[in-house]
mmCIF file of C-alpha atoms and ligand atoms in Angstrom:
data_model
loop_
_atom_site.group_PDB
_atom_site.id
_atom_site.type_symbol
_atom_site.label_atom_id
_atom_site.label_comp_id
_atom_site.label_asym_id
_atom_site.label_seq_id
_atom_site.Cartn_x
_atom_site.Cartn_y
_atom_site.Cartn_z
ATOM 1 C CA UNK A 18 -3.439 23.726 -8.838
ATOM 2 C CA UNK A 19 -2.461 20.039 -10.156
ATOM 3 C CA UNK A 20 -2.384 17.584 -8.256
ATOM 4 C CA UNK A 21 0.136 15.501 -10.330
ATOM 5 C CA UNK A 22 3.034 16.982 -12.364
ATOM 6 C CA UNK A 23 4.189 14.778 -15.729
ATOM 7 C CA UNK A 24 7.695 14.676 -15.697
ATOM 8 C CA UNK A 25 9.762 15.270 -19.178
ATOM 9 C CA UNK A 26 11.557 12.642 -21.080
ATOM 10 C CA UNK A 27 14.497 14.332 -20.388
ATOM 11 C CA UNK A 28 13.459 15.466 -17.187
ATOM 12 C CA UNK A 29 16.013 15.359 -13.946
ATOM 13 C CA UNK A 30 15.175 13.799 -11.178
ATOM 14 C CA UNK A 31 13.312 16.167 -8.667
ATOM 15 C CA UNK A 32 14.905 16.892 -4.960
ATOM 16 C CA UNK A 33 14.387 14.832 -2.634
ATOM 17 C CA UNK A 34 12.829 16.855 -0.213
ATOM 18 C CA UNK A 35 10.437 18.198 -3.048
ATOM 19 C CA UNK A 36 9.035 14.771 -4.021
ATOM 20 C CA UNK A 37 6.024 14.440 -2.249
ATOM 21 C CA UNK A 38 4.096 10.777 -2.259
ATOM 22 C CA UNK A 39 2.569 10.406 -5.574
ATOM 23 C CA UNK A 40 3.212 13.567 -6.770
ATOM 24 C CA UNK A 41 5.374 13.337 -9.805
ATOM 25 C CA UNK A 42 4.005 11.023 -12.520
ATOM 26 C CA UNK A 43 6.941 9.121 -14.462
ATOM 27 C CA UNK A 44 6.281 9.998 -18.445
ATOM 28 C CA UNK A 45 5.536 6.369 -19.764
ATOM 29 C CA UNK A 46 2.884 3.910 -19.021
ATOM 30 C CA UNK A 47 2.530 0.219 -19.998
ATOM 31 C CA UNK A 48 -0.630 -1.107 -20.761
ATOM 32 C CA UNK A 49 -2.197 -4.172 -21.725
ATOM 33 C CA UNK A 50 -5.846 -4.776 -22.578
ATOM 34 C CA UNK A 51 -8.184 -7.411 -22.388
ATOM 35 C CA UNK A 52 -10.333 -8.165 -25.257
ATOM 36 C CA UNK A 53 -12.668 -11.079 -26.865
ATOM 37 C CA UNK A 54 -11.778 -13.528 -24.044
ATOM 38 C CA UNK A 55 -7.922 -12.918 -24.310
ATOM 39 C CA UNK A 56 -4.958 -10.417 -23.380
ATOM 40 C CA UNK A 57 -3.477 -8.514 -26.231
ATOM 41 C CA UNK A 58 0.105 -7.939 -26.866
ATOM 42 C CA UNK A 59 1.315 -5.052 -24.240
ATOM 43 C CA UNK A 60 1.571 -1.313 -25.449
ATOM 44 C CA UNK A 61 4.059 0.955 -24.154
ATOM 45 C CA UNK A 62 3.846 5.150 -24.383
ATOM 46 C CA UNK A 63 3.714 8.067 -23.004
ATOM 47 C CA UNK A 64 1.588 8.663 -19.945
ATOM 48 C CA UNK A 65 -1.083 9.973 -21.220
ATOM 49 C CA UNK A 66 -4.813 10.178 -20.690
ATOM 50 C CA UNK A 67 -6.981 6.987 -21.158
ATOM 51 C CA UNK A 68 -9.994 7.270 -23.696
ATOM 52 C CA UNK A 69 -13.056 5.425 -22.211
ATOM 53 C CA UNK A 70 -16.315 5.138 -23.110
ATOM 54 C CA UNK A 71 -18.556 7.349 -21.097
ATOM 55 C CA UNK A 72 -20.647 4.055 -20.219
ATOM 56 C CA UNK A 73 -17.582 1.711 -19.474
ATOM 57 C CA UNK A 74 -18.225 -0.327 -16.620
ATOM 58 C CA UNK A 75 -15.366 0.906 -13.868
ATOM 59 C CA UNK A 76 -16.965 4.595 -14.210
ATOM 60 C CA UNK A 77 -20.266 3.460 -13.214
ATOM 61 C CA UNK A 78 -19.900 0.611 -11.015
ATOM 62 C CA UNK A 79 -16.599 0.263 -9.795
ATOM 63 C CA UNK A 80 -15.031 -2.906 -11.853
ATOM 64 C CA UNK A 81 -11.180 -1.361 -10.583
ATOM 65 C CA UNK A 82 -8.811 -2.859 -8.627
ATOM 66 C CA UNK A 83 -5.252 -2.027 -7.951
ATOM 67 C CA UNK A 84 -1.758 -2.809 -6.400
ATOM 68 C CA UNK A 85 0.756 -0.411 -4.233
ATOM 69 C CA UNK A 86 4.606 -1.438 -4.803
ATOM 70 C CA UNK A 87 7.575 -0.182 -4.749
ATOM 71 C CA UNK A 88 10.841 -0.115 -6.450
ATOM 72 C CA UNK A 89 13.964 0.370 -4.511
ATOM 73 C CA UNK A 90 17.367 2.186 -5.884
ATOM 74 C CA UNK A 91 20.778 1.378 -3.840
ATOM 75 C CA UNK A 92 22.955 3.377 -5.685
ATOM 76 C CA UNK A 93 25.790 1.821 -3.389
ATOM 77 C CA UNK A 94 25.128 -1.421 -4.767
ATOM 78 C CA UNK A 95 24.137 -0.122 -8.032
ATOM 79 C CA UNK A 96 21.404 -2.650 -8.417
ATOM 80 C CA UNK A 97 17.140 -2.019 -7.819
ATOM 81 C CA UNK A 98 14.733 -4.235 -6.305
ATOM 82 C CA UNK A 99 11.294 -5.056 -5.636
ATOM 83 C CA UNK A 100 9.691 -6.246 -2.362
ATOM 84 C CA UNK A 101 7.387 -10.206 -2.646
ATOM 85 C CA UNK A 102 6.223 -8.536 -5.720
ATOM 86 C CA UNK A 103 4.976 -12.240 -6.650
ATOM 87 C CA UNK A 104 2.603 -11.572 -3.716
ATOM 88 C CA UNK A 105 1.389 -8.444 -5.291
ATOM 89 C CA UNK A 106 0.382 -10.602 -8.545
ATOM 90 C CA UNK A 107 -1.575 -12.840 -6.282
ATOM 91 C CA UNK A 108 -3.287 -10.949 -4.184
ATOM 92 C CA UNK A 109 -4.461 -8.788 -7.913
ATOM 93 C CA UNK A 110 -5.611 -11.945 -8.883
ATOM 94 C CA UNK A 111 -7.595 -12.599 -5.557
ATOM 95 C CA UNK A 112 -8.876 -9.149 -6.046
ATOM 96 C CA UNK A 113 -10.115 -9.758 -9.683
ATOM 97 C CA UNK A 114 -11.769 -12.687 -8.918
ATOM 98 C CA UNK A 115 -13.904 -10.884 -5.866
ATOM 99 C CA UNK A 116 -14.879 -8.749 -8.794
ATOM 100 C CA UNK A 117 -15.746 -11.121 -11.276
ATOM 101 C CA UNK A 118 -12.557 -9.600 -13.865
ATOM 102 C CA UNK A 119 -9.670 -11.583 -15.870
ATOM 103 C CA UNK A 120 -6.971 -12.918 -13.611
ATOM 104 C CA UNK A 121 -3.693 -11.559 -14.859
ATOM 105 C CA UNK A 122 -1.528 -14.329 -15.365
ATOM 106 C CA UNK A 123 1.120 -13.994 -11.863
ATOM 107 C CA UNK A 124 4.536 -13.787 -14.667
ATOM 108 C CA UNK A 125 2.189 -11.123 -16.783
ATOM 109 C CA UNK A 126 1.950 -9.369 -14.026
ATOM 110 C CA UNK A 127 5.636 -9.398 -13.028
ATOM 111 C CA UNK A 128 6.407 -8.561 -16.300
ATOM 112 C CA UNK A 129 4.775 -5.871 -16.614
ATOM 113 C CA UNK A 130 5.776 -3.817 -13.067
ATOM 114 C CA UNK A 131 9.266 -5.318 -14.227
ATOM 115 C CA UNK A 132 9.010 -3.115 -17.685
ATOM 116 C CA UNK A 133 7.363 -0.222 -15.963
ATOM 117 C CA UNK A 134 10.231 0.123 -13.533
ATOM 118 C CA UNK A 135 12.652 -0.472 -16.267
ATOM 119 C CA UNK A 136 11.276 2.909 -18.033
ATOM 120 C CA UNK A 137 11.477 4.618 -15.466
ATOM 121 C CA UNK A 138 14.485 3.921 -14.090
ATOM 122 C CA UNK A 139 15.990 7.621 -14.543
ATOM 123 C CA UNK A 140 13.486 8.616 -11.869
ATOM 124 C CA UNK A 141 14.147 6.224 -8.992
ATOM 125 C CA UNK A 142 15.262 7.920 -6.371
ATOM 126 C CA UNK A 143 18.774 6.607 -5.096
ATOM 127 C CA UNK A 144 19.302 5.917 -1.454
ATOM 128 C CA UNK A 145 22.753 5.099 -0.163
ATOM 129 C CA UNK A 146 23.675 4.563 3.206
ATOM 130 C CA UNK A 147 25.167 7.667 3.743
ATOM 131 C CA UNK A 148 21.671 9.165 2.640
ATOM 132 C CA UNK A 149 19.421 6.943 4.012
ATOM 133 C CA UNK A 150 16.678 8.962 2.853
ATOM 134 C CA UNK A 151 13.301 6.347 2.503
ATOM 135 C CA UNK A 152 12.368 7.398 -1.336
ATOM 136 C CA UNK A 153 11.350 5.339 -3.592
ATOM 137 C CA UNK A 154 9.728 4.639 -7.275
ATOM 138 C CA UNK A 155 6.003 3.966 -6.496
ATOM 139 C CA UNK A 156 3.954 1.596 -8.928
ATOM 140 C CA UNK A 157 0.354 1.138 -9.206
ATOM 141 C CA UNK A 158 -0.824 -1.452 -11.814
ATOM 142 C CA UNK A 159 -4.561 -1.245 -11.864
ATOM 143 C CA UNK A 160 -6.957 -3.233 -13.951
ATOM 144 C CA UNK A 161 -10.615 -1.973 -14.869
ATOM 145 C CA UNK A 162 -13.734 -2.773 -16.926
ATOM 146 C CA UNK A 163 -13.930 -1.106 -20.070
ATOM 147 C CA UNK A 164 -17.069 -1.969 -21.806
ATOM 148 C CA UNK A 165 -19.819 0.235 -22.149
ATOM 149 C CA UNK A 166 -22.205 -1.373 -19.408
ATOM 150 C CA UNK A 167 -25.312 0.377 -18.397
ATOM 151 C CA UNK A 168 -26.735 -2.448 -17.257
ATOM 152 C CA UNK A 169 -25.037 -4.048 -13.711
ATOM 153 C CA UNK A 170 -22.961 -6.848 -15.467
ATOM 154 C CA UNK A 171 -19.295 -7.534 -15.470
ATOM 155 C CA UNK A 172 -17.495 -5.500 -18.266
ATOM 156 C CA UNK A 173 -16.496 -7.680 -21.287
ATOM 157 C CA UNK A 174 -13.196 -5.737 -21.945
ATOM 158 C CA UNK A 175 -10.709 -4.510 -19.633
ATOM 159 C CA UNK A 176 -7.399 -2.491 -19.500
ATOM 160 C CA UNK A 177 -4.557 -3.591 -17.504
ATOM 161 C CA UNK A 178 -2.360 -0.491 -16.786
ATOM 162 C CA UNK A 179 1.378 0.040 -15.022
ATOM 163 C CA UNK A 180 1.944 3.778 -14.032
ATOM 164 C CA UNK A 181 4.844 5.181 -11.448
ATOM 165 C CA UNK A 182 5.619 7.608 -9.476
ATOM 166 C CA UNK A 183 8.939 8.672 -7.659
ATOM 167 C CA UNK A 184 7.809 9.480 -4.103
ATOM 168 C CA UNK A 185 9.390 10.543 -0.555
ATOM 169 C CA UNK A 186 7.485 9.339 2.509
ATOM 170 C CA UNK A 187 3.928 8.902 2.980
ATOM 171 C CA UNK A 188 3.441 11.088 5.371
ATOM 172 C CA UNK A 189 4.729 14.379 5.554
ATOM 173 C CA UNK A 190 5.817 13.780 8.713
ATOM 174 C CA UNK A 191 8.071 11.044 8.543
ATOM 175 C CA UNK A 192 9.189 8.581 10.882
ATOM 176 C CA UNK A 193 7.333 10.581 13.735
ATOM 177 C CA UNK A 194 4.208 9.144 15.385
ATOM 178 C CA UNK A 195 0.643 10.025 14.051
ATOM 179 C CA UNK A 196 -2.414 10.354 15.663
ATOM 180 C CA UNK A 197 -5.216 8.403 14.636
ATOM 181 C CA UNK A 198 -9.211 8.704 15.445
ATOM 182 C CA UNK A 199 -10.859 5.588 16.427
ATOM 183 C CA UNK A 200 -14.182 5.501 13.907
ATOM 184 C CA UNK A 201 -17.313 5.041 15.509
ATOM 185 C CA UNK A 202 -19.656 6.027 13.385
ATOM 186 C CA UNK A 203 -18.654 4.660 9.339
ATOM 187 C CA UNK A 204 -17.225 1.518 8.762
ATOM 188 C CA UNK A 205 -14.734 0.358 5.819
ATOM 189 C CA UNK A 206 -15.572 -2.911 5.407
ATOM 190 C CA UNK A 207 -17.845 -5.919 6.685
ATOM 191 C CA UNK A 208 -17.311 -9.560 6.183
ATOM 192 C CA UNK A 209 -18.583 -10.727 3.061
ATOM 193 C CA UNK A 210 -17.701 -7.154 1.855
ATOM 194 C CA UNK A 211 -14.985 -6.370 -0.698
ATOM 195 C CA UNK A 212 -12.697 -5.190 2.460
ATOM 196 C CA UNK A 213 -9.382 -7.853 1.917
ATOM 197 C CA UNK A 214 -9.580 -6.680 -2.350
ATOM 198 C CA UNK A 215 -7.459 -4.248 -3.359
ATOM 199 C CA UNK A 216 -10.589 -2.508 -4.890
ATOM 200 C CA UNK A 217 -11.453 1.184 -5.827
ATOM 201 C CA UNK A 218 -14.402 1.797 -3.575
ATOM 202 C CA UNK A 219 -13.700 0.497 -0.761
ATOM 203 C CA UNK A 220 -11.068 3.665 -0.734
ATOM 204 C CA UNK A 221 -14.174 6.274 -2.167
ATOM 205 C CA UNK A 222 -16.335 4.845 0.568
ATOM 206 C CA UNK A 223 -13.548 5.960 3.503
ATOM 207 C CA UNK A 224 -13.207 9.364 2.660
ATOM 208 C CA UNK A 225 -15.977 10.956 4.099
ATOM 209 C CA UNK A 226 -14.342 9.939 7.758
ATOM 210 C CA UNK A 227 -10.900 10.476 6.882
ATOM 211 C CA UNK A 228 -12.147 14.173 5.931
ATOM 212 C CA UNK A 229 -13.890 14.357 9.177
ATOM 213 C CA UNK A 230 -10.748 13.136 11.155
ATOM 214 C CA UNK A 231 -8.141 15.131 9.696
ATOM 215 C CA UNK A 232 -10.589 18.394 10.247
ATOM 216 C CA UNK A 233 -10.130 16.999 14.180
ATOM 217 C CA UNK A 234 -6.621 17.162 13.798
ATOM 218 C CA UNK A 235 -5.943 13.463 13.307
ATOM 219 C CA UNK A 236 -3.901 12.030 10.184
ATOM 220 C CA UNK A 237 -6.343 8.753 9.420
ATOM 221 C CA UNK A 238 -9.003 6.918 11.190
ATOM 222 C CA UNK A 239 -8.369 3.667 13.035
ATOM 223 C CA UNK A 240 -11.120 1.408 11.871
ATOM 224 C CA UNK A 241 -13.655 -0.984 13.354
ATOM 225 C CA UNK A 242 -15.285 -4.062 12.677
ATOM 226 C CA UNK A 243 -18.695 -3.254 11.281
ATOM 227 C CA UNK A 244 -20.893 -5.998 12.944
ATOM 228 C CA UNK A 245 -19.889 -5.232 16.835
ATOM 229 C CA UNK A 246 -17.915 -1.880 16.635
ATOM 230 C CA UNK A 247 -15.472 -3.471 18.807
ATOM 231 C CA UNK A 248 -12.782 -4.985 17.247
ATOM 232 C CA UNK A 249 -9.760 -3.002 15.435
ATOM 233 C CA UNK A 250 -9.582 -3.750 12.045
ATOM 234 C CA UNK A 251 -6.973 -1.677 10.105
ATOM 235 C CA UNK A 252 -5.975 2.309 9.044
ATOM 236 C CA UNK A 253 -6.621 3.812 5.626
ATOM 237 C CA UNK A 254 -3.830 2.083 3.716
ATOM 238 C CA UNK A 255 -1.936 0.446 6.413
ATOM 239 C CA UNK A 256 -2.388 -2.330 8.515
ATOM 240 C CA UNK A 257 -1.841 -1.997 12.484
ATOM 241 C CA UNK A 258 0.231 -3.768 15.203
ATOM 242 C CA UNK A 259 -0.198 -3.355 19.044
ATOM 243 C CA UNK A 260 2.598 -4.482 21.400
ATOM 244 C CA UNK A 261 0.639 -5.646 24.617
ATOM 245 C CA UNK A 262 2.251 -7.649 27.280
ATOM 246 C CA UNK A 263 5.259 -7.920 25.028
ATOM 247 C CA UNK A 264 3.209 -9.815 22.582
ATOM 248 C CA UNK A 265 3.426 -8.045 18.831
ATOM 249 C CA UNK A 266 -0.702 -8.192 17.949
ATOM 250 C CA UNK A 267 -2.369 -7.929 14.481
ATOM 251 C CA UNK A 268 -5.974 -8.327 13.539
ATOM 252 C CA UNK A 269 -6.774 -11.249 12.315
ATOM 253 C CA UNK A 270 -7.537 -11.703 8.709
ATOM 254 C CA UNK A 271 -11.384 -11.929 9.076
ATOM 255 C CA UNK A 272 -12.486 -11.260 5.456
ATOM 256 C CA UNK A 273 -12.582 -7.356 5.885
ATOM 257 C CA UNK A 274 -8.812 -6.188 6.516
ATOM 258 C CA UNK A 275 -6.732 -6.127 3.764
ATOM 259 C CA UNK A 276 -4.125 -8.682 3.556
ATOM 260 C CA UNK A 277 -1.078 -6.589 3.526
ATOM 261 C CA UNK A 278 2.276 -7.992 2.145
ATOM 262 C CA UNK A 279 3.632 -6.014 5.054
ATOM 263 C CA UNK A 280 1.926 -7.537 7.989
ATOM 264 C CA UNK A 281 3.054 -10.892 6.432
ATOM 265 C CA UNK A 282 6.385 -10.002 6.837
ATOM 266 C CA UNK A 283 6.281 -8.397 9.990
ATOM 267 C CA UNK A 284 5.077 -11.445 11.837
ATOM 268 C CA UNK A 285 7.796 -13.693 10.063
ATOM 269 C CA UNK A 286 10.260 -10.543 10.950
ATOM 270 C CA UNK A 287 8.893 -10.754 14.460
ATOM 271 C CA UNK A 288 9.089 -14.607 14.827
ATOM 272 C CA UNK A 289 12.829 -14.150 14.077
ATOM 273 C CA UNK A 290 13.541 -11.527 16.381
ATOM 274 C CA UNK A 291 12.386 -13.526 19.076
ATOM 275 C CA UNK A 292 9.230 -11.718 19.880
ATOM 276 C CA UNK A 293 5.921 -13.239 20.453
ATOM 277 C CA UNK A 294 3.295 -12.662 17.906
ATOM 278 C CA UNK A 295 -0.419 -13.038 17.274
ATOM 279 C CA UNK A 296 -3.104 -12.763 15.244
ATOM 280 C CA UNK A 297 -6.244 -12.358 16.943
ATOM 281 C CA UNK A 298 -9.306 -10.091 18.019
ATOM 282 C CA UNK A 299 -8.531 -6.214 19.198
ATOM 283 C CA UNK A 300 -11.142 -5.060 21.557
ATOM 284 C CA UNK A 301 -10.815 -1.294 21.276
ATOM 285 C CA UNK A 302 -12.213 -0.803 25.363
ATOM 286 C CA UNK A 303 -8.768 -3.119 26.211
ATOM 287 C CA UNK A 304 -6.329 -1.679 24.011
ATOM 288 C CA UNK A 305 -7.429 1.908 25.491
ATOM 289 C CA UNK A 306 -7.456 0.339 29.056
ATOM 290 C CA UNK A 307 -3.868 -1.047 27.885
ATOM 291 C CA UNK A 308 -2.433 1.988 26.796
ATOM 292 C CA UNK A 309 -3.707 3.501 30.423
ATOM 293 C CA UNK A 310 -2.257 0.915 32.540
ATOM 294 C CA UNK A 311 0.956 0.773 30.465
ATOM 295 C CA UNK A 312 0.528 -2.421 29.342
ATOM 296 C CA UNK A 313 -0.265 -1.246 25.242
ATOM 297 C CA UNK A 314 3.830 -0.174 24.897
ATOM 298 C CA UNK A 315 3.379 -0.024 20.791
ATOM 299 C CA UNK A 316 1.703 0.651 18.127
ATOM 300 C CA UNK A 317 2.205 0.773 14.775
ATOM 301 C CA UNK A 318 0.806 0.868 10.892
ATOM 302 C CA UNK A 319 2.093 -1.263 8.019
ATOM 303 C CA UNK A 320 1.927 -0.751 4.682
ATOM 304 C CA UNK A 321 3.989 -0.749 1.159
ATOM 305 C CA UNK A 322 3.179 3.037 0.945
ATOM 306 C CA UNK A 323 3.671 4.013 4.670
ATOM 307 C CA UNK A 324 6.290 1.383 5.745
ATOM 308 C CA UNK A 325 6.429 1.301 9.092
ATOM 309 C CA UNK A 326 4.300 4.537 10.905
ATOM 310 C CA UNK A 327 4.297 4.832 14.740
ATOM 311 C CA UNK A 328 1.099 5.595 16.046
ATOM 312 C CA UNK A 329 1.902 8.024 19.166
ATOM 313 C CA UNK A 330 -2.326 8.799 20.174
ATOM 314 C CA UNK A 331 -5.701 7.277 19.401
ATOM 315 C CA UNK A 332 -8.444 9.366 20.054
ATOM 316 C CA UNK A 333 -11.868 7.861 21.260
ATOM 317 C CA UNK A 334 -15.220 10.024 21.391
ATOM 318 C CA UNK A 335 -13.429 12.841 22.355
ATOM 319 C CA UNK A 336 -10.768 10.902 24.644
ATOM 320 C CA UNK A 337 -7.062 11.229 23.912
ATOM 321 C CA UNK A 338 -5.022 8.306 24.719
ATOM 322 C CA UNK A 339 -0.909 8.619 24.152
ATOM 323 C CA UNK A 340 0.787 5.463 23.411
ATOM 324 C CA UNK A 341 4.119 5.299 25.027
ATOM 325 C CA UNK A 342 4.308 8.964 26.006
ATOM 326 C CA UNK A 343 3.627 10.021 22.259
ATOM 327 C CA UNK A 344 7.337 8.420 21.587
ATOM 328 C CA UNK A 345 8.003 5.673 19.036
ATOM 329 C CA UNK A 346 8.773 2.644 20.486
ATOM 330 C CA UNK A 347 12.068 0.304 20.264
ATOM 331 C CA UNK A 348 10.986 -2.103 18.502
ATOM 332 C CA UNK A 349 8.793 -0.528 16.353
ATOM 333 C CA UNK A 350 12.290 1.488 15.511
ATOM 334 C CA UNK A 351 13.481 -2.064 15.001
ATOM 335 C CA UNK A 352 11.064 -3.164 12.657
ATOM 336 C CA UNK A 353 10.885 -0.452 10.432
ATOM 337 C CA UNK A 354 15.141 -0.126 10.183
ATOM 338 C CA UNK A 355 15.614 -3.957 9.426
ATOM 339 C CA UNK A 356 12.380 -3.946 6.595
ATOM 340 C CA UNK A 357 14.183 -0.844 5.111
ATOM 341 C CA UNK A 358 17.596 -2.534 5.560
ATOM 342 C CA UNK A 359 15.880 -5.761 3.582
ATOM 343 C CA UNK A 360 14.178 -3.577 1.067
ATOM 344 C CA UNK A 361 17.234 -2.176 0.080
ATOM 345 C CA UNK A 362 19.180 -4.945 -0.751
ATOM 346 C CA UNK A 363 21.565 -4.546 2.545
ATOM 347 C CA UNK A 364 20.415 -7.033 4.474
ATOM 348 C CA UNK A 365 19.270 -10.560 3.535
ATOM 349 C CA UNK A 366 18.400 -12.893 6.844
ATOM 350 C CA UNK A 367 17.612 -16.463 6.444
ATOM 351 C CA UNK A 368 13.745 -15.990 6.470
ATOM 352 C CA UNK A 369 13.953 -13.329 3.741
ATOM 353 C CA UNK A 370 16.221 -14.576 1.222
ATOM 354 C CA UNK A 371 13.314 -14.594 -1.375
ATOM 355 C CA UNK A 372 11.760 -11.291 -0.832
ATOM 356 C CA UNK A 373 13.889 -9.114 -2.387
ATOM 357 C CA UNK A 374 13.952 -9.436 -5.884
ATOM 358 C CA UNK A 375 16.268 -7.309 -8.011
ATOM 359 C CA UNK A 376 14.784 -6.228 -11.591
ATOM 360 C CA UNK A 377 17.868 -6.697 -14.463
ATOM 361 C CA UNK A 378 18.032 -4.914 -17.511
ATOM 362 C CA UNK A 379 15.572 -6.942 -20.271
HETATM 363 C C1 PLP B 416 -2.596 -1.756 0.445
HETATM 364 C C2 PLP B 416 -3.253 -1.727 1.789
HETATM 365 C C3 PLP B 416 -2.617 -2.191 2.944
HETATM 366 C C4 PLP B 416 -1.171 -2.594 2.988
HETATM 367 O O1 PLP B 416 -0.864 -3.674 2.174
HETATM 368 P P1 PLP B 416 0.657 -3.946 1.744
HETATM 369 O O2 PLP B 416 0.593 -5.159 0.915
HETATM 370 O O3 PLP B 416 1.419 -4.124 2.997
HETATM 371 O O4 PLP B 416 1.088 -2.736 0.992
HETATM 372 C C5 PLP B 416 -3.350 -2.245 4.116
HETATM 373 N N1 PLP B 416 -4.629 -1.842 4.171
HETATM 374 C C6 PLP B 416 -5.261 -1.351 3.080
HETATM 375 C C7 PLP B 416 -6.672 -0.940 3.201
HETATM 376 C C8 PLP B 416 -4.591 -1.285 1.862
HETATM 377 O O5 PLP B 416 -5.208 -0.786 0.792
#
C-alpha cells in the first residue's frame, strides 16, 4: 500500500473526512539549489522524485533539516493565511547553522512557502464557520546536502525544497485527549545535542520508543531530560503545557526541546488571558503527585501539526495517571478555539496583529 497518493493537476479536492495528515501530496514542488557558494534561480514542477547521488551527504549522515507550516483557507473571507511564518525562516536558519548548511536568506524562504502555497491553492481545504472543520494545506520546506560525501564533511551542494500536503487533523482522534507514555528508558535529545533543530534524526532516533509506546496502547511518548531522567522535556512533534496551581507551565528552553512557534504563542496567548505562566523545570515525580492530589488540572501538546492536543493520561512504569478525569480541560478548550480563531483570519487581538499573514496572488 502507498503511503502517499500524488494528486492530479486537475484533481478535486479530496473529502474532508478522507484526508488524512500528510496523506495526499499536492502535484508541484518548488525547489531551489545551492551550488558553488551561491543559490540558483528557483525551479518549479511537478512533484516528482529527487535524483541524488547514492553518496550525497543527507543519505549518509543526516545534513537535513526541515520546517512544519501551515496554510489556512477561510472561504468566508475568501482570503488564506500563514501563521509567524517569518519565525519558521528563522528558526530554518538556526537549524542550518547547528548543521553547518547555507542559511536561506529569511525573504527566500518566505518566498518560496509563499509560491508553494500559491500552486497549490486548488487543494487547500476551505473552512468556514459553519464548517469549522480544522484542515489545512501542510508545507514542509526541507533543505539537505547533496554532494557526494563519503568522507564526514559538510556537503558542498544542497537542495532547498517546498512540498505540500492538504491534511485533516493530526491525530485521528481529534480534539479528544491522548494518552501518552512517560519514556524512561531512550531519550530524544541532550543538551549540546541537535534537540531545539528542526533536524532529520533527531525524528529517526525517536521511533524505536514511539513503536514501543503505541504497541502499549499509548499515542506518543512524553519525553525526558537525558542527564537526570527527571525533567519533562517535550512529545514527538509537540511541545507540552501543564496547568498546576492555576499556573500554565512549559519546559524551559534548555537546548534540547524544540522551540516551537506554538509554545511562543501560547504563553503570549496566556499572558493576555490573564493566566499565569512559566517557563521552568517539570519534575515528572510532582507532576504525577499533582495530577493525584488534583492540583495538575491540564495538560496539553502544542504544535503547528497537532495544534492544540489534550493529554487525558500519562502512563509511568506501568502506572496510569488520568489528568482531569480523562476530560479536556477549559482552558485548554480555550486555547486551542482562540489559536484556531487567529489562524483563520477571524480573530485578530492586540498581541497578535502580526501573526497572521495572508499570502496574495504574485
Ligand atoms: C516542530 C516541533 C514542535 C512544534 O513546533 P511548532 O513551531 O509549534 O510547530 C515541537 N517539538 C518538536 C520535536 C518538533 O519537531
Amino acid at each position: 500500500m502507498k503511503s502517499q497518493y500524488i494528486l492530479e493537476k486537475d484533481a478535486e479536492l479530496p473529502d474532508l473526512k478522507e484526508l488524512g495528515f500528510g496523506k495526499w501530496a499536492s502535484p508541484y514542488m518548488y525547489v531551489r539549489r545551492y551550488r558553488n557558494g551561491a543559490w540558483e534561480a528557483p525551479i518549479i514542477h511537478e512533484y516528482d522524485l529527487f535524483a541524488l547521488d547514492p553518496a550525497a551527504q543527507a543519505l549518509h549522515y543526516g545534513q537535513l533539516i526541515f520546517e512544519g507550516m501551515k496554510a489556512y483557507y477561510n472561504k468566508d473571507l475568501g482570503k488564506i493565511f500563514t501563521f509567524r511564518p517569518e519565525e519558521n525562516a528563522k528558526r530554518y536558519q538556526r537549524s542550518a547553522q547547528r548543521l553547518v548548511m547555507p542559511e536561506l536568506p529569511v525573504p527566500d524562504f518566505l518566498a518560496s512557502v509563499f509560491e508553494a502555497v500559491r500552486l497549490a491553492r486548488r487543494w487547500i481545504p476551505p473552512f468556514s464557520e459553519a464548517n469549522p472543520i480544522e484542515a489545512s494545506l501542510y508545507i514542509r520546506p526541507f533543505l539537505m546536502g547533496t554532494s557526494p560525501k563519503l568522507g564526514v564533511k559538510p556537503s558542498d551542494d544542497y537542495a532547498h525544497a517546498v512540498i505540500t500536503s492538504p491534511s485533516g487533523p493530526y491525530f485521528r482522534s481529534g480534539f479528544t485527549p491522548i494518552r501518552l507514555k512517560v519514556e524512561t528508558e531512550y531519550v530524544r535529545a541532550v543538551r549540546g545535542g541537535t534537540g531545539e533543530a528542526k533536524c532529520a534524526g533527531n525524528y529517526a532516533s525517536s521511533l524505536l520508543a514511539a513503536k514501543r509506546a503505541e504497541a502499549e496502547g499509548f499515542s506518543q511518548v512524553l519525553w525526558l531530560d537525558g542527564v537526570d531522567r527527571r525533567y519533562i522535556e517535550e512529545v514527538g512533534a509537540m511541545n507540552v503545557f501543564v496547568l498546576m496551581n492555576g499556573t500554565l507551565m512549559t519546559p524551559s528552553l534548555t537546548g534540547s526541546i524544540l522551540p516551537g512557534i506554538t509554545r511562543s504563542s501560547i504563553l503570549t496567548m496566556g499572558e493576555a488571558l490573564g493566566v499565569p505562566v512559566a517557563e521552568t523545570n517539570i519534575d515528572i515525580h510532582e507532576l504525577l503527585a499533582g495530577i493525584e492530589n488534583g492540583t495538575v488540572t491540564e495538560m496539553f501538546g502544542s504544535g503547528t501539526a497537532a495544534v492544540v492536543t489534550p493529554v487525558g493520561l500519562l502512563g509511568y512504569q506501568g502506572k496510569e495517571y488520568a489528568i482531569n478525569g480523562g476530560h479536556v480541560g477549559e482552558l485548554t478548550s480555550t486555547i486551542y478555539k482562540t489559536l484556531v480563531r487567529i489562524q483563520y483570519g477571524l480573530e485578530q487581538p492586540a498581541y497578535a496583529k502580526d501573526w497572521c499573514i495572508e499570502i496574495k496572488d504574485a
